[in-house]
Coordinates of C-alpha atoms in Angstrom, one line a residue:
X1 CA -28.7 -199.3 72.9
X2 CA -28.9 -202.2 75.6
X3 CA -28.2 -201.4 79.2
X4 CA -25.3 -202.7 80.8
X5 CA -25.7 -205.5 82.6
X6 CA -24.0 -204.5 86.2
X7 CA -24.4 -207.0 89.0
X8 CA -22.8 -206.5 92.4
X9 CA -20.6 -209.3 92.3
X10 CA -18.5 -206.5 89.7
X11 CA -17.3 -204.6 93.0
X12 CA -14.6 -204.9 95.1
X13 CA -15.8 -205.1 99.3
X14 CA -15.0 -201.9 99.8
X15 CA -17.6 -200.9 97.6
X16 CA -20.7 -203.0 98.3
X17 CA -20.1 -202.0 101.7
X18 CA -21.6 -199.1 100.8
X19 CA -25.1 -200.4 100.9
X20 CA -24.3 -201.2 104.5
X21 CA -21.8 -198.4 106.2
X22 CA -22.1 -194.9 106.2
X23 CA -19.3 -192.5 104.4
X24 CA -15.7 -192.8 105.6
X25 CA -13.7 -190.0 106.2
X26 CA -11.5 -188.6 103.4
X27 CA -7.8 -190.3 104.5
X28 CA -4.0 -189.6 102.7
X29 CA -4.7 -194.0 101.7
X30 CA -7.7 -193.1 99.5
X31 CA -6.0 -192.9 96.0
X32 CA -4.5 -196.2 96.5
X33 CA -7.8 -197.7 97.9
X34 CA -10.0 -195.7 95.7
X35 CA -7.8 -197.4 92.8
X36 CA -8.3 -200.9 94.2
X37 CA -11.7 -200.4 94.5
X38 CA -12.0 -199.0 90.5
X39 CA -9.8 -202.1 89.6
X40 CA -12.6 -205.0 89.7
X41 CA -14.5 -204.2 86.0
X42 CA -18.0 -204.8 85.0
X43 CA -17.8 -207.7 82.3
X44 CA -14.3 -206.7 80.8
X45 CA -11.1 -206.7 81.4
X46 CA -9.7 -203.1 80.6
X47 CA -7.2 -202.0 82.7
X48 CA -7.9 -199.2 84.7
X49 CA -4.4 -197.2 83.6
X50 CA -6.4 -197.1 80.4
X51 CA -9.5 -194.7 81.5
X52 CA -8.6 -193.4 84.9
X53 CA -5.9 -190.7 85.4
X54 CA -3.7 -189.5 88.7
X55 CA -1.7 -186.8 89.4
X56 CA 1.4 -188.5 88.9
X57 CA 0.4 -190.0 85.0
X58 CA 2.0 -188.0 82.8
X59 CA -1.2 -187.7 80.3
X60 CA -3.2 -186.4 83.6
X61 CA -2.5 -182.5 83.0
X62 CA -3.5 -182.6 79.2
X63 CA -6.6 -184.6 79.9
X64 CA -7.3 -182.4 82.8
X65 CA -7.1 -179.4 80.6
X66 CA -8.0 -180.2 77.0
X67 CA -11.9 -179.1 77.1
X68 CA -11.6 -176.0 79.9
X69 CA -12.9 -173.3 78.2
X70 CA -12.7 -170.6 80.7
X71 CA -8.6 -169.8 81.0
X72 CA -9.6 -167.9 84.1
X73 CA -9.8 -171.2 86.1
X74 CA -6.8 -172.8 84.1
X75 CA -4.1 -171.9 87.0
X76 CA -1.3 -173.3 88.7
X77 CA -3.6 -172.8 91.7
X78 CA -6.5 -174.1 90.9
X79 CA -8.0 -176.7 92.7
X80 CA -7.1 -180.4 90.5
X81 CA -9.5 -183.6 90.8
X82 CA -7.6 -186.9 92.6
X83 CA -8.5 -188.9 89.9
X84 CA -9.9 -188.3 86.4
X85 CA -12.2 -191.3 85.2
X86 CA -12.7 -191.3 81.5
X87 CA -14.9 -194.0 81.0
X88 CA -14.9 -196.4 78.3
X89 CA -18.4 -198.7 79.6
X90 CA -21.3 -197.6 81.4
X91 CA -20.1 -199.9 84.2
X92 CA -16.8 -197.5 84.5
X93 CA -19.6 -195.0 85.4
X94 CA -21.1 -196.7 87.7
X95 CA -18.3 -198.2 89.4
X96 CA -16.7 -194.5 89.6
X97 CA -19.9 -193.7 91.7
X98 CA -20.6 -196.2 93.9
X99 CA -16.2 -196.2 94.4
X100 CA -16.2 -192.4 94.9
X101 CA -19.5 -192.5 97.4
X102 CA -18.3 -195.1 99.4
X103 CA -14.7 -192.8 100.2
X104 CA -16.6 -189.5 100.4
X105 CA -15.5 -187.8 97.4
X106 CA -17.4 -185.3 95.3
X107 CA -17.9 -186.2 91.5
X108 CA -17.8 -183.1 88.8
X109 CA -19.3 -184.9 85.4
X110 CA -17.7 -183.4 82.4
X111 CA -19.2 -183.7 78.6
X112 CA -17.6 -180.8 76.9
X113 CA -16.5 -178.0 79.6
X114 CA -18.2 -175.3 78.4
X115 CA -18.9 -174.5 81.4
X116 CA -18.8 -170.6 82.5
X117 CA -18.1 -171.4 86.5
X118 CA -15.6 -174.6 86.3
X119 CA -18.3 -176.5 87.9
X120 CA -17.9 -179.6 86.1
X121 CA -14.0 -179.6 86.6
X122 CA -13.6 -177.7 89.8
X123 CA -14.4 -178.3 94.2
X124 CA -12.5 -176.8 97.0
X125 CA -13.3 -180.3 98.9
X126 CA -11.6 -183.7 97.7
X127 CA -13.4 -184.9 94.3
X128 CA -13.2 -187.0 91.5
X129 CA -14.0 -186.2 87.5
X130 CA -16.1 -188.2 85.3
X131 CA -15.1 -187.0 81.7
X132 CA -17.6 -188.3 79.6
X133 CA -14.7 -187.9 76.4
X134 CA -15.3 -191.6 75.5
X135 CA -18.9 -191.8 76.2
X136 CA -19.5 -190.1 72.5
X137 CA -21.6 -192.7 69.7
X138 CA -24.4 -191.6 68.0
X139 CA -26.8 -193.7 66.6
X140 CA -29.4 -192.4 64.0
X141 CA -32.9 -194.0 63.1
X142 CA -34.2 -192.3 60.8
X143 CA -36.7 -194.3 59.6
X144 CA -38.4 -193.8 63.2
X145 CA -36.9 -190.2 63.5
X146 CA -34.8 -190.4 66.7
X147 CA -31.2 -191.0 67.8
X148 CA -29.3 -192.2 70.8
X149 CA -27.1 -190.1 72.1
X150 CA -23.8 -190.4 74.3
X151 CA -23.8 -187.5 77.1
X152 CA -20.0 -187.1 75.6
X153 CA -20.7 -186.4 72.1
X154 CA -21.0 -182.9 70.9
X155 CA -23.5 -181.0 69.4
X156 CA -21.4 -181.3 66.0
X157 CA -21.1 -184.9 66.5
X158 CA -24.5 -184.8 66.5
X159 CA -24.9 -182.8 63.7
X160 CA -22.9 -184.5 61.6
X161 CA -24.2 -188.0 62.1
X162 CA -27.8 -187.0 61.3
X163 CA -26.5 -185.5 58.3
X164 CA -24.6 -188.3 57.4
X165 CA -27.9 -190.1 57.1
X166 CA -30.2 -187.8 55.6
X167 CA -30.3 -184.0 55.0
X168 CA -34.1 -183.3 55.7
X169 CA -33.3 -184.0 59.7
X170 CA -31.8 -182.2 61.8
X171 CA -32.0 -181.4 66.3
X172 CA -32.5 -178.0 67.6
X173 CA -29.5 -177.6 70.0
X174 CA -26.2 -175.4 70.3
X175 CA -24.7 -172.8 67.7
X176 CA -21.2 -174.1 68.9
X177 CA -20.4 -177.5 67.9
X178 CA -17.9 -178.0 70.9
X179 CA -20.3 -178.2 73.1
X180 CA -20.7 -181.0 75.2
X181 CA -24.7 -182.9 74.8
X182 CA -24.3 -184.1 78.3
X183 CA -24.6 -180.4 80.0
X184 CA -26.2 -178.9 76.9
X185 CA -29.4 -180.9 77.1
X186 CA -29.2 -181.1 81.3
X187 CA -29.6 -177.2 81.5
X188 CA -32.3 -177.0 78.2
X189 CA -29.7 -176.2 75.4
X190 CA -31.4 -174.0 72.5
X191 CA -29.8 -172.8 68.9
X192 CA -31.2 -171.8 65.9
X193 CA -34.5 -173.8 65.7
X194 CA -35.3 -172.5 69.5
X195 CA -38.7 -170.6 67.7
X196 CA -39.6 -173.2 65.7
X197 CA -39.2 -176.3 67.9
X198 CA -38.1 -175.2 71.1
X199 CA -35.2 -176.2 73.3
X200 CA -32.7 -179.5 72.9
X201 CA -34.6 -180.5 76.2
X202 CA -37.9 -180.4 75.2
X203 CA -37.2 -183.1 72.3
X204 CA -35.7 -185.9 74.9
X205 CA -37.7 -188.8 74.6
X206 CA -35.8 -191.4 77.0
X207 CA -32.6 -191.5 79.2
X208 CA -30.0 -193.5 80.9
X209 CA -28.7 -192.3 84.1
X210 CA -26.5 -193.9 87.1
X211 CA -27.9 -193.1 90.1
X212 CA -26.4 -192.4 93.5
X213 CA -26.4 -196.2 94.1
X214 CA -24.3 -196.7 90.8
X215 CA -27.9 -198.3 89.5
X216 CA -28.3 -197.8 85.7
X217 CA -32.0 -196.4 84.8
X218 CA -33.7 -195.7 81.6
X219 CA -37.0 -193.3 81.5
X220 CA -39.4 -196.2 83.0
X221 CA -37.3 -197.7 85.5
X222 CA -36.4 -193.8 87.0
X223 CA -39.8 -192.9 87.0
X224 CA -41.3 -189.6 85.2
X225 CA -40.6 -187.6 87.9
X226 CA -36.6 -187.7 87.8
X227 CA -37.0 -188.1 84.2
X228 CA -39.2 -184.4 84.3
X229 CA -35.8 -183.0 86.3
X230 CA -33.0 -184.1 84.3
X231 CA -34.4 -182.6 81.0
X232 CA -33.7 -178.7 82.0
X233 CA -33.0 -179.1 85.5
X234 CA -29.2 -178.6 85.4
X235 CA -26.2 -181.1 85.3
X236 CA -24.8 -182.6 88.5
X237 CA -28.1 -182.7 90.9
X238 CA -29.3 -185.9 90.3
X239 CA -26.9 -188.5 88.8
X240 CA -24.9 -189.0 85.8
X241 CA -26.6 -189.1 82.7
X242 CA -24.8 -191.3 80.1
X243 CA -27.0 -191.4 77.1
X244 CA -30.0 -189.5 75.8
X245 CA -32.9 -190.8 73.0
X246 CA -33.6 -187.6 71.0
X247 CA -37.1 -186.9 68.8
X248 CA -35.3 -185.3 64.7
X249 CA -36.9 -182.6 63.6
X250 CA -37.5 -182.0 59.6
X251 CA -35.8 -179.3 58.1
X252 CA -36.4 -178.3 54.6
X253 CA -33.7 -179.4 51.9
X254 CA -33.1 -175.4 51.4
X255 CA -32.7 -173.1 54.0
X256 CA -31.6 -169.2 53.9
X257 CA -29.2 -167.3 55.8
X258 CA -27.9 -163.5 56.4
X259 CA -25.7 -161.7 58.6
X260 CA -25.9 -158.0 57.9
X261 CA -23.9 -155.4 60.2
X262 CA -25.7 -151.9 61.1
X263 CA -23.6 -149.3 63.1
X264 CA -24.7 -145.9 65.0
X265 CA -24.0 -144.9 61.7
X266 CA -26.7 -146.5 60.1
X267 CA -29.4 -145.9 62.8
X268 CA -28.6 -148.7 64.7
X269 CA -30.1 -147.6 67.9
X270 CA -33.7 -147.5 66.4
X271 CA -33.1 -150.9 64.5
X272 CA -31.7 -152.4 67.7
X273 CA -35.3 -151.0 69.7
X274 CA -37.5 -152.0 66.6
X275 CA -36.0 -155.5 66.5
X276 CA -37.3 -155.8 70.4
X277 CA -41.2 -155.0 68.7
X278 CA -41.0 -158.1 66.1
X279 CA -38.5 -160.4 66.5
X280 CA -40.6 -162.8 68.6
X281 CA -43.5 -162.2 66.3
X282 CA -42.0 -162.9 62.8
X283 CA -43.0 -166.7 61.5
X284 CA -41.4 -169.7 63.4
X285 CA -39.2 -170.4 60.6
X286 CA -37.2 -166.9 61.6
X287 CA -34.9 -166.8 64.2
X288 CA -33.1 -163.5 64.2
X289 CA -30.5 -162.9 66.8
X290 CA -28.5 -159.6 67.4
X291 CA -25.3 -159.6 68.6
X292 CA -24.0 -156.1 69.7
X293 CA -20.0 -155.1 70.8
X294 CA -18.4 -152.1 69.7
X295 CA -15.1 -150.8 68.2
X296 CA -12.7 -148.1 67.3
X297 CA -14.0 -148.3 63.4
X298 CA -16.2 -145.3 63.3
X299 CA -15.7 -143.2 60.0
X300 CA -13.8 -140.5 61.9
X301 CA -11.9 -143.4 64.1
X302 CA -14.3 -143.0 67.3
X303 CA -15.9 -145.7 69.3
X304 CA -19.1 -147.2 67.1
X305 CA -21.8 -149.4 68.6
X306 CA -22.2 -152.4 66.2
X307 CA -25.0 -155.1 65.7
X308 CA -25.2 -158.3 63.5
X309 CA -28.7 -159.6 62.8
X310 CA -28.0 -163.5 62.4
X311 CA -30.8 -164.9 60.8
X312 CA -31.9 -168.4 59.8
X313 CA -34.9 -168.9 57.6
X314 CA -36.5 -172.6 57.3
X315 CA -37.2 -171.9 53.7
X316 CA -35.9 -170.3 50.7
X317 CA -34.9 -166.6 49.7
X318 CA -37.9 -165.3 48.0
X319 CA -40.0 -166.8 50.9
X320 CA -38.0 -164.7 53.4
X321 CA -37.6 -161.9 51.6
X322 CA -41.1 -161.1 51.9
X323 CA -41.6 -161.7 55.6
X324 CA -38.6 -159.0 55.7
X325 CA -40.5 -156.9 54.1
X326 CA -43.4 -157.5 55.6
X327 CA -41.9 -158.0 59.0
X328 CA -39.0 -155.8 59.5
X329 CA -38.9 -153.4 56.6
X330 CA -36.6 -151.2 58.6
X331 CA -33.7 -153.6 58.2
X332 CA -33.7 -153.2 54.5
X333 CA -32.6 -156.9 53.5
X334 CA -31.8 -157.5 50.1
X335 CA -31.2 -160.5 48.0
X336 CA -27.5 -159.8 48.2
X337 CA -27.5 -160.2 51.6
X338 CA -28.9 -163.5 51.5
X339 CA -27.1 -167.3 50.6
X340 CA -29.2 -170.5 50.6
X341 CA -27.7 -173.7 51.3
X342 CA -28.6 -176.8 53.3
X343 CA -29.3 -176.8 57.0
X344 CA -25.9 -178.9 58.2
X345 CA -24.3 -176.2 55.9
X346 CA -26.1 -173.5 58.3
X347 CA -24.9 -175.5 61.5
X348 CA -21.4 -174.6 59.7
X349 CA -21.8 -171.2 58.8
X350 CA -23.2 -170.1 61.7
X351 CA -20.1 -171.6 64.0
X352 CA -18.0 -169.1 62.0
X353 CA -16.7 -172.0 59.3
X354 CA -16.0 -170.8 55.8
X355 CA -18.2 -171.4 53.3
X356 CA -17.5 -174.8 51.6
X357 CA -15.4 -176.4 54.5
X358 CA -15.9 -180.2 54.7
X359 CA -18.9 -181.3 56.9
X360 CA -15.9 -183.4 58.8
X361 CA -14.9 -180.4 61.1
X362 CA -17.9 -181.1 63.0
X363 CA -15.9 -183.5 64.5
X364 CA -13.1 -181.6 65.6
X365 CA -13.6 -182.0 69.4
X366 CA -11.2 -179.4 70.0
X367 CA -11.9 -175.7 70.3
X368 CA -10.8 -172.3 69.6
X369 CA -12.7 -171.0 72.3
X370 CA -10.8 -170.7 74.7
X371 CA -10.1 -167.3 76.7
X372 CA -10.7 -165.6 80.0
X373 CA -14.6 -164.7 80.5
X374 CA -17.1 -164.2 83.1
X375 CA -20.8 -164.4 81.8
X376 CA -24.1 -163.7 82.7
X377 CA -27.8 -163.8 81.1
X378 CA -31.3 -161.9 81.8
X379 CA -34.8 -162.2 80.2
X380 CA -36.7 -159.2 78.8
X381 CA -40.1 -159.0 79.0
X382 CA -40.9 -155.5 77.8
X383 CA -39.1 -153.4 75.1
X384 CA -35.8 -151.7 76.6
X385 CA -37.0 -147.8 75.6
X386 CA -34.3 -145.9 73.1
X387 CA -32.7 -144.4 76.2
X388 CA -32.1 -147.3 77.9
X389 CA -30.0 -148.5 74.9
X390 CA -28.4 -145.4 74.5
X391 CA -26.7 -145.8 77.8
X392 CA -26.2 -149.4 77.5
X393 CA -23.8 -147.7 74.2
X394 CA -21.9 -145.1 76.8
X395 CA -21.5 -148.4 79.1
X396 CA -20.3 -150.7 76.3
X397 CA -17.4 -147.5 76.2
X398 CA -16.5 -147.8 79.3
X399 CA -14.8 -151.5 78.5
X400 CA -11.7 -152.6 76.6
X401 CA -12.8 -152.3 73.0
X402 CA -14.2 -156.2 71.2
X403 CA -14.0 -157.1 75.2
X404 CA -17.7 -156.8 75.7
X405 CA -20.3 -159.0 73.8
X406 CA -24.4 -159.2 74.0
X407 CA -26.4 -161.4 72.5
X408 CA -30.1 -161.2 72.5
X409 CA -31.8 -164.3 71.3
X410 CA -35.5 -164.0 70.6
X411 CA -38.3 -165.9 72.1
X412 CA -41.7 -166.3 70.7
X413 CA -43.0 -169.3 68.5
X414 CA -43.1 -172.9 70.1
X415 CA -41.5 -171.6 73.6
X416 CA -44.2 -169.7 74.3
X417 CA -46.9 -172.5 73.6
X418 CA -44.9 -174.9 75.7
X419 CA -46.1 -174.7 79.3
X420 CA -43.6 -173.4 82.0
X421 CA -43.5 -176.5 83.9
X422 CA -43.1 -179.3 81.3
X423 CA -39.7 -179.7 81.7
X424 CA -37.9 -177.5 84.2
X425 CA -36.8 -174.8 82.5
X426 CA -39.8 -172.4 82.8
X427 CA -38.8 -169.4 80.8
X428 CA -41.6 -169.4 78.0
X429 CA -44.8 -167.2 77.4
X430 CA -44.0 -163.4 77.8
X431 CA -40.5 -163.7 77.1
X432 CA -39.3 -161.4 74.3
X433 CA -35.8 -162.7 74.1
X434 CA -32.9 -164.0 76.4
X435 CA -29.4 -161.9 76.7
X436 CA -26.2 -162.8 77.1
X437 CA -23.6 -160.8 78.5
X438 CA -20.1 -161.6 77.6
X439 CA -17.0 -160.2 78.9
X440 CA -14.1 -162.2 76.6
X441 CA -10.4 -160.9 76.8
X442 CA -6.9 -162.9 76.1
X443 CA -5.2 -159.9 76.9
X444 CA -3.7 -159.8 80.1
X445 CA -4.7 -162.8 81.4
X446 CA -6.0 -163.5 85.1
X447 CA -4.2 -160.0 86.1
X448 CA -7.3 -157.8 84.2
X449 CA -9.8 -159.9 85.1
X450 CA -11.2 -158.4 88.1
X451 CA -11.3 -155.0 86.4
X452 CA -13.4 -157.0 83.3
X453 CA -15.3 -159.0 86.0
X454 CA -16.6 -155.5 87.9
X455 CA -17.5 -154.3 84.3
X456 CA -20.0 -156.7 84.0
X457 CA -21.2 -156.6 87.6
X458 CA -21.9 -152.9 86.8
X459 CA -23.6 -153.3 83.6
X460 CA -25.9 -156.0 84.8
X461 CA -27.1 -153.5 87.9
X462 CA -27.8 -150.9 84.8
X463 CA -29.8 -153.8 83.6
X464 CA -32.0 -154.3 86.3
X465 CA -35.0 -151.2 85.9
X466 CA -35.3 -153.4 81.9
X467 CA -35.5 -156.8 82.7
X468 CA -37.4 -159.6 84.7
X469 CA -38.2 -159.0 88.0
X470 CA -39.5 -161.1 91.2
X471 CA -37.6 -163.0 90.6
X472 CA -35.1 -161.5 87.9
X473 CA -34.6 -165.1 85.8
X474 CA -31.4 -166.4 84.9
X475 CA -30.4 -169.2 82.0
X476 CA -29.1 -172.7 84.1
X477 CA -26.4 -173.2 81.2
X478 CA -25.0 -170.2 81.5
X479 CA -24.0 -170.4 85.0
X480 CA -23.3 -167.3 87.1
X481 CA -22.1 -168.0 90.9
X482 CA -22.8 -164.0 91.7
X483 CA -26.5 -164.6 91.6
X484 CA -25.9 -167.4 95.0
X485 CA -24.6 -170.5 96.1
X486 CA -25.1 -173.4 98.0
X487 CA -22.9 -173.9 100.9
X488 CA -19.6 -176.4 99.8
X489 CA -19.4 -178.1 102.9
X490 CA -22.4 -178.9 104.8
X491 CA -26.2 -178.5 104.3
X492 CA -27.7 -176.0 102.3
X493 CA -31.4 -174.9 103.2
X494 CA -33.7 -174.7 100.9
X495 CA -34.3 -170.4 101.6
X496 CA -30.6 -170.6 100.9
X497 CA -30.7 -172.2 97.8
X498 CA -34.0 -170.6 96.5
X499 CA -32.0 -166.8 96.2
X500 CA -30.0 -168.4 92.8
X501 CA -32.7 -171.6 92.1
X502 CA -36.0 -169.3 92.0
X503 CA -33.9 -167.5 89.4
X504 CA -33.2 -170.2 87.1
X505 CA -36.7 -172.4 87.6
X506 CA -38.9 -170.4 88.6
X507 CA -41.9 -172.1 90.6
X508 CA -40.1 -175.5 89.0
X509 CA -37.7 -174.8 92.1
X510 CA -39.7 -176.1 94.8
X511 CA -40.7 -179.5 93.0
X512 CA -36.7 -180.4 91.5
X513 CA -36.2 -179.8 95.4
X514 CA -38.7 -183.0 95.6
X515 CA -37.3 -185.1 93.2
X516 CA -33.7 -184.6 94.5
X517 CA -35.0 -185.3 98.8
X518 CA -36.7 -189.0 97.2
X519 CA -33.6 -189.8 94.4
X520 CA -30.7 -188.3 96.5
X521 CA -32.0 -187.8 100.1
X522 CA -27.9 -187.6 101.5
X523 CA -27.0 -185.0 98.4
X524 CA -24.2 -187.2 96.7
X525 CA -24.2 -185.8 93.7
X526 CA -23.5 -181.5 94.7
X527 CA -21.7 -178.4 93.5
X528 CA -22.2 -175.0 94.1
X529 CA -25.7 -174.9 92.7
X530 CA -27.0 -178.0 92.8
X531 CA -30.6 -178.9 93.7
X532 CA -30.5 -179.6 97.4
X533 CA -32.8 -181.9 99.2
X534 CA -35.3 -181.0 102.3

């Protein structure tokens, strides 16, 4: 990929006075002048009714709405960008930047919106979006292993192209193919490879990001330090990332899956506590997760506690079947249980595809997804005793039925040989495994959700004697707002921002708060948990 070739004769006035004038006040003239200022193009002569999108366009809603995930923030009332850029060139990028800078707007970059807080489609100040939508090639070397990547592919996009040009290749990154690279790889990103080579993040090799002077950088002209913070250190703190260079990893021409469900019924409580003992043990090639909810399916028609153990082997099923025996006897995996196929088959099982649907709905940018959920995530660090389980079960009862999800994702293998500050995302050595709480209804809409929302709050103060402590760590990508915020209008101070940043990076904090004061000094590029600068 060449970088574009952006001079500032490409701007209208307005915008190179930028370099010269501070920010001007946010006036009822700025969509017209905002659009004047979009409507000089870098080296082409697209329109701009073509890529950017008012209130008044008729297409503005769908766009608007098309990738939101989370229905709880899909209201009449809440709060809708001026414009919607959806650029076709990097230029469009950097134009939007310099444009929406120089009138005081806020950006929210959008590559999938899979975002649990809105935060790369929502402000309560004046703001534009950058939807990455068009932003999306992917181009595959394999001969030297690697692939550039546009930040508004998806993970199946991905996918799919490596597999298009070999099947012994593949990228450690999301379980759901709708997900956007752009956010996914900002905030670490991590699938079913996460034991054996780590996170999405940690196999980034190069970047191209426009910076807060619309400048367009790859990994030598930004400097190591900004390119340590955008690999981990969340999306929308330090500019907008447009393409990522990605090391393949090999993955064998066979692989092995299973899915078996256990119930109270058959001992799942002790299977659920034994799993904590070896999961993060077992060979890298494992990665068992266990995903708990309950139901009303109990022999006698009672609630019943229910766990899947979704496993991915790197290798075939005799192979596995003795580190199951070896491993994790007390599962009691058989043959039956077991089905080997390819890994891009794997990337398609495990998103919940039938066996034998075409590799092409990889592609399918749209998603099923969507419903009403708040979410949160913790790290465990020490087995959670029988007990503690136990009453997680009587808490699970409390909730709507299918309503309540956890998924514990185990740790171990290369994440704990990587160090804790190589890329920002420091949650490595001494982990166990990662949970996800989910609370996921379509019933009743916006009108439950504060009784679902206070269900979670509740369980995750259950949680607290089990997990990590001082400070309790939190996953960037799944973003929770309860855990703090910065201030939306105004300076936040670094004590202020270190209640919700010491939970996500750790010691990392303190140096992302570096690299944002000498890339960003005025904090352009902000949301509710963005790095600040001093």
């Amino acid at each position: 990929m060449k970088m574009a070739n952006f001079t500032l004769h490409h701007l209208p006035l307005a915008c190179l006075l930028l370099l010269s004038a501070p920010l001007i006040a946010f006036a009822t003239s700025i969509p017209e002048d905002f659009l004047q200022c979009l409507s000089l193009q870098c080296e082409n002569t697209t329109p701009i009714s073509e890529f950017v999108y008012t209130p008044i366009n008729s297409s503005y809603s769908s766009v608007l709405n098309i990738t939101i995930q989370n229905l709880r923030f899909l209201t009449p009332y809440t709060p809708k960008p001026l414009f919607i850029v959806t650029p076709l060139h990097v230029c469009h990028v950097q134009a939007a930047t310099i444009c929406s800078r120089w009138y005081g707007l806020q950006i929210r970059i959008r590559s999938g919106g899979h975002d649990y807080e809105g935060l790369s489609y929502l402000s309560e100040v004046p703001f534009v979006i950058i939807d990455m939508v068009n932003l999306r090639s992917v181009a595959v070397n394999v001969e030297d292993k690697t692939a550039w990547v546009e930040s508004g592919s998806t993970v199946g996009e991905l996918y799919y192209r490596i597999a298009e040009k070999n099947r012994t290749l593949g990228f450690p990154a999301s379980v759901c193919p709708t997900v956007g690279v752009g956010g996914h790889f900002s905030g670490g990103g991590y699938g079913m490879m996460l034991r054996k080579y780590g996170l999405a993040a940690d196999n980034v090799i190069d970047a191209q990001l426009v910076n807060a002077q619309g400048q367009l950088q790859d990994r030598e002209s930004m400097g190591e330090d900004l390119f340590w913070a955008i690999r981990g250190g969340g999306g929308g703190s330090f500019g907008v990332v447009v393409s990522w260079k990605v090391k393949l990893v090999p993955v064998p021409s066979t692989v092995t899956v299973f899915s078996p469900l256990r119930t109270l019924e058959q001992n799942v409580t002790k299977l659920v506590h034994q799993w904590q003992l070896v999961a993060n043990k077992l060979p890298d090639d494992l990665f068992m997760r266990v995903i708990l909810w309950s139901d009303n399916s109990s022999p006698n028609g009672t609630r019943t506690m229910k766990a899947i153990f979704s496993t991915l082997y790197l290798g075939g099923v005799d192979a596995l079947l003795e580190v199951m025996k070896s491993g994790f006897p007390e599962l009691n995996v058989t043959r039956q249980d077991c089905i080997e196929m390819s890994w891009i088959e794997s990337v398609l099982y495990f998103a919940g595809f039938e066996r034998g649907s075409p590799l092409e709905v990889l592609l399918n940018r749209s998603s099923n997804t969507k419903s009403f959920f708040k979410d949160k995530s913790d790290y465990v660090k020490e087995p959670i005793p029988e007990s503690g389980i136990e009453g997680m079960w009587k808490r699970f009862y409390e909730e709507d039925e299918r309503v309540p999800i956890m998924i514990w994702s185990p740790y171990g293998g290369k994440m704990a040989e990587i160090s804790e500050s190589a890329i920002p995302f420091p949650h490595r050595a001494g982990v166990l495994y990662k949970i996800l709480y989910i609370t996921d209804w379509t019933n009743g809409g916006n009108e439950v959700a504060p009784k679902h929302v206070s269900w979670i709050r509740d369980f995750y103060c259950y949680m607290t004697p089990y997990v990590s402590k001082s400070p309790r760590e939190a996953y960037i990508n799944y973003r929770d707002l309860d855990i703090g915020t910065n201030n939306v209008i105004g300076n936040t101070s670094y004590e202020q921002a270190s209640v919700w940043g010491k939970k996500y990076f750790k010691n990392n904090f303190g140096s992302l708060v570096l690299v944002k004061t000498a890339v960003d000094p005025h904090n352009f590029f902000r949301h509710e948990q963005s790095i600040p600068p001093l």
